[in-house]
Coordinates of C-alpha atoms in Angstrom, one line a residue:
Chain A
X1 CA 46.9 74.3 108.7
X2 CA 48.1 71.3 110.8
X3 CA 51.3 73.0 112.1
X4 CA 53.9 70.5 113.1
X5 CA 53.0 66.8 113.0
X6 CA 55.0 63.7 114.1
X7 CA 54.7 60.1 113.1
X8 CA 54.4 57.7 114.9
X9 CA 52.9 58.8 118.3
X10 CA 54.3 55.8 120.2
X11 CA 56.7 53.0 119.4
X12 CA 58.3 50.1 121.1
X13 CA 61.6 48.8 119.8
X14 CA 63.9 46.0 120.8
X15 CA 67.6 46.8 121.3
X16 CA 69.4 46.8 118.0
X17 CA 66.3 47.6 115.9
X18 CA 66.2 50.6 113.6
X19 CA 63.4 53.1 113.0
X20 CA 62.7 56.5 111.5
X21 CA 60.7 59.2 113.1
X22 CA 59.0 61.6 110.7
X23 CA 58.3 65.3 111.3
X24 CA 56.3 67.4 108.9
X25 CA 55.4 71.1 108.9
X26 CA 53.1 73.1 106.7
X27 CA 54.2 76.6 107.7
X28 CA 57.0 76.9 105.1
X29 CA 59.6 77.2 107.9
X30 CA 63.3 77.1 107.0
X31 CA 64.5 75.7 110.3
X32 CA 63.6 72.4 111.9
X33 CA 64.8 70.7 115.1
X34 CA 64.8 67.4 116.9
X35 CA 64.8 67.3 120.7
X36 CA 64.6 64.6 123.2
X37 CA 62.9 65.1 126.6
X38 CA 64.0 63.1 129.6
X39 CA 62.7 63.5 133.2
X40 CA 64.6 66.3 135.1
X41 CA 66.6 67.3 132.0
X42 CA 64.3 69.5 130.0
X43 CA 64.6 69.3 126.3
X44 CA 68.0 68.7 124.6
X45 CA 68.7 69.4 121.0
X46 CA 69.7 66.3 119.0
X47 CA 70.1 67.7 115.4
X48 CA 68.7 70.6 113.5
X49 CA 68.4 71.8 110.0
X50 CA 68.8 75.3 108.6
X51 CA 67.2 74.5 105.3
X52 CA 66.4 71.8 102.7
X53 CA 69.4 69.5 102.2
X54 CA 71.3 70.7 105.3
X55 CA 71.7 69.2 108.8
X56 CA 73.8 70.0 111.8
X57 CA 74.6 68.4 115.2
X58 CA 73.0 69.6 118.4
X59 CA 73.9 68.9 122.0
X60 CA 73.3 65.1 122.0
X61 CA 73.7 63.7 118.4
X62 CA 75.3 60.4 119.1
X63 CA 73.3 57.4 117.9
X64 CA 71.0 59.4 115.7
X65 CA 71.0 60.5 112.1
X66 CA 68.8 63.0 110.3
X67 CA 67.8 64.0 106.8
X68 CA 66.0 67.0 105.3
X69 CA 65.4 66.0 101.6
X70 CA 62.3 68.2 101.5
X71 CA 61.7 71.5 103.1
X72 CA 58.6 70.4 104.9
X73 CA 60.0 67.1 106.3
X74 CA 62.7 66.3 108.8
X75 CA 63.5 62.7 109.5
X76 CA 65.2 61.3 112.6
X77 CA 66.8 57.9 112.4
X78 CA 68.0 55.4 114.9
X79 CA 70.2 52.8 113.2
X80 CA 70.6 50.5 116.2
X81 CA 68.3 51.5 119.1
X82 CA 69.6 51.3 122.7
X83 CA 67.7 51.5 126.0
X84 CA 69.3 54.8 126.6
X85 CA 67.3 56.2 123.7
X86 CA 64.1 55.6 125.5
X87 CA 62.6 59.1 125.6
X88 CA 60.0 61.4 124.2
X89 CA 61.1 63.0 121.0
X90 CA 59.9 66.4 119.9
X91 CA 60.2 68.1 116.5
X92 CA 60.0 71.8 116.2
X93 CA 60.2 74.3 113.4
X94 CA 60.8 78.1 113.1
X95 CA 60.8 80.6 110.3
X96 CA 64.4 81.5 110.8
X97 CA 67.1 81.1 113.4
X98 CA 66.7 84.6 114.7
X99 CA 67.0 84.7 118.5
X100 CA 63.5 86.1 118.9
X101 CA 62.0 83.5 116.6
X102 CA 59.3 81.3 118.1
X103 CA 59.8 77.5 117.7
X104 CA 56.6 75.6 117.0
X105 CA 56.5 72.1 118.5
X106 CA 54.9 68.9 117.4
X107 CA 52.9 66.6 119.8
X108 CA 55.9 64.3 120.4
X109 CA 56.8 60.6 119.8
X110 CA 57.1 58.3 122.8
X111 CA 59.8 55.7 122.2
X112 CA 60.5 52.7 124.4
X113 CA 63.5 50.6 123.7
X114 CA 63.6 47.3 125.5
Chain B
X1 CA 78.4 78.6 128.8
X2 CA 74.8 79.4 128.5
X3 CA 72.4 77.7 130.9
X4 CA 69.0 77.9 132.4
X5 CA 68.0 76.8 135.9
X6 CA 64.5 76.3 137.2
X7 CA 65.1 75.8 140.9
X8 CA 61.6 74.3 141.6
X9 CA 61.0 70.8 140.1
X10 CA 57.5 70.6 141.4
X11 CA 55.1 73.3 142.8
X12 CA 51.6 72.9 144.1
X13 CA 49.2 75.8 144.5
X14 CA 45.5 76.1 145.2
X15 CA 43.1 77.1 142.5
X16 CA 42.7 80.9 142.6
X17 CA 46.0 81.5 144.3
X18 CA 48.8 83.4 142.7
X19 CA 51.7 81.7 141.1
X20 CA 55.4 82.5 140.5
X21 CA 57.7 80.1 138.7
X22 CA 61.4 80.9 138.9
X23 CA 63.9 80.9 136.1
X24 CA 67.6 81.9 136.3
X25 CA 69.8 82.1 133.3
X26 CA 73.5 82.3 132.6
X27 CA 74.4 84.3 129.6
X28 CA 77.0 86.8 128.6
X29 CA 75.1 89.2 126.5
X30 CA 71.4 90.4 126.3
X31 CA 69.4 87.2 126.6
X32 CA 66.5 86.2 124.5
X33 CA 64.1 84.4 126.9
X34 CA 61.1 82.2 126.5
X35 CA 58.5 80.4 128.6
X36 CA 56.8 77.4 127.1
X37 CA 54.0 75.2 128.6
X38 CA 53.5 71.5 128.1
X39 CA 50.2 70.1 128.9
X40 CA 50.1 66.3 129.6
X41 CA 50.7 64.3 126.5
X42 CA 51.1 67.5 124.4
X43 CA 53.8 69.4 122.7
X44 CA 55.2 72.7 123.9
X45 CA 53.3 75.9 123.4
X46 CA 54.9 79.3 123.7
X47 CA 53.5 81.4 126.6
X48 CA 55.6 84.5 126.1
X49 CA 59.1 85.8 125.1
X50 CA 61.4 88.6 125.9
X51 CA 64.1 90.0 123.6
X52 CA 64.1 93.8 124.2
X53 CA 62.1 96.7 125.5
X54 CA 59.8 96.6 128.5
X55 CA 61.0 94.2 131.1
X56 CA 57.5 93.1 132.0
X57 CA 56.2 90.8 129.2
X58 CA 52.5 89.8 128.8
X59 CA 51.7 86.4 127.4
X60 CA 48.8 84.2 126.7
X61 CA 46.4 82.6 129.2
X62 CA 46.9 85.5 131.7
X63 CA 50.6 84.9 132.3
X64 CA 53.3 87.5 132.5
X65 CA 57.1 87.4 133.2
X66 CA 59.5 90.0 134.4
X67 CA 63.1 90.2 133.2
X68 CA 65.5 91.3 135.8
X69 CA 69.0 91.7 134.5
X70 CA 70.6 92.3 137.9
X71 CA 69.3 89.0 139.2
X72 CA 69.6 87.1 135.9
X73 CA 66.0 86.0 136.3
X74 CA 62.9 85.7 134.2
X75 CA 60.2 84.6 136.5
X76 CA 56.8 83.7 135.3
X77 CA 53.7 84.9 137.2
X78 CA 49.9 84.6 137.2
X79 CA 47.7 86.3 139.6
X80 CA 45.0 83.6 139.9
X81 CA 45.7 80.0 138.8
X82 CA 43.0 77.9 137.2
X83 CA 42.9 74.1 137.3
X84 CA 43.6 74.0 133.6
X85 CA 47.0 75.6 134.3
X86 CA 48.3 72.3 135.6
X87 CA 51.2 71.4 133.3
X88 CA 54.9 71.5 133.0
X89 CA 56.6 74.8 132.4
X90 CA 59.9 75.3 130.7
X91 CA 62.1 78.4 130.6
X92 CA 64.5 78.7 127.7
X93 CA 67.2 81.0 126.4
X94 CA 68.1 81.4 122.8
X95 CA 71.7 81.4 121.7
X96 CA 72.7 84.7 120.0
X97 CA 74.9 82.8 117.6
X98 CA 72.5 80.2 116.3
X99 CA 69.1 80.9 117.7
X100 CA 69.1 77.4 119.3
X101 CA 67.1 77.1 122.4
X102 CA 68.6 76.0 125.7
X103 CA 65.9 74.7 128.1
X104 CA 65.7 74.5 131.8
X105 CA 64.8 71.3 133.6
X106 CA 61.1 72.2 133.8
X107 CA 58.7 72.9 136.7
X108 CA 55.7 70.7 137.1
X109 CA 52.7 72.7 138.4
X110 CA 49.9 70.9 140.3
X111 CA 46.7 72.8 141.1
X112 CA 44.6 71.8 144.1
X113 CA 40.9 72.3 144.0

């Protein structure tokens, strides 16, 4: 049982390049989330999904797109990377959206945009 | 709007000393509160959570937190800190509408030998 995994662990992009971050979970969770973590700002929600085939915007969605074609996977895409997107990206999943539900986090992806 | 504030960005304590990390929240109804820990280079791990009942919540690794509605606080405590507790700690509140987490800015804990 691997929990939540993220690929890649680290990536360097040039401004304007595109990339996709992959999140996978093997806990049969319905809900999945993408956050970004920046110094002094905690974690901020980018997009989330309440089930296969559904996605919704979070707090800071601009410049990102997501897809949830399979229940176990949640992809985060950057179509044209900008230096402001340099950050650490975390994926999380939970069984439901209940307010007492625990979110389980992946190890993170460090992205540097030059 | 819901928000979480962790007033201390950085705290240093000696190994064996007691620890208290502060968390204040702004929320209209009964809050659902969480403490997560992030070790260097790792993801976040849940320490404990509060959503009802006893206001003193026990978590993993010897941590506890006390919910005080009158002070809008959910402070994290540990009676004796170990060097392995050095990490970043995040307080979060869950939205009652969506269950989405709203995080505080985080507090970095350094443990002196």
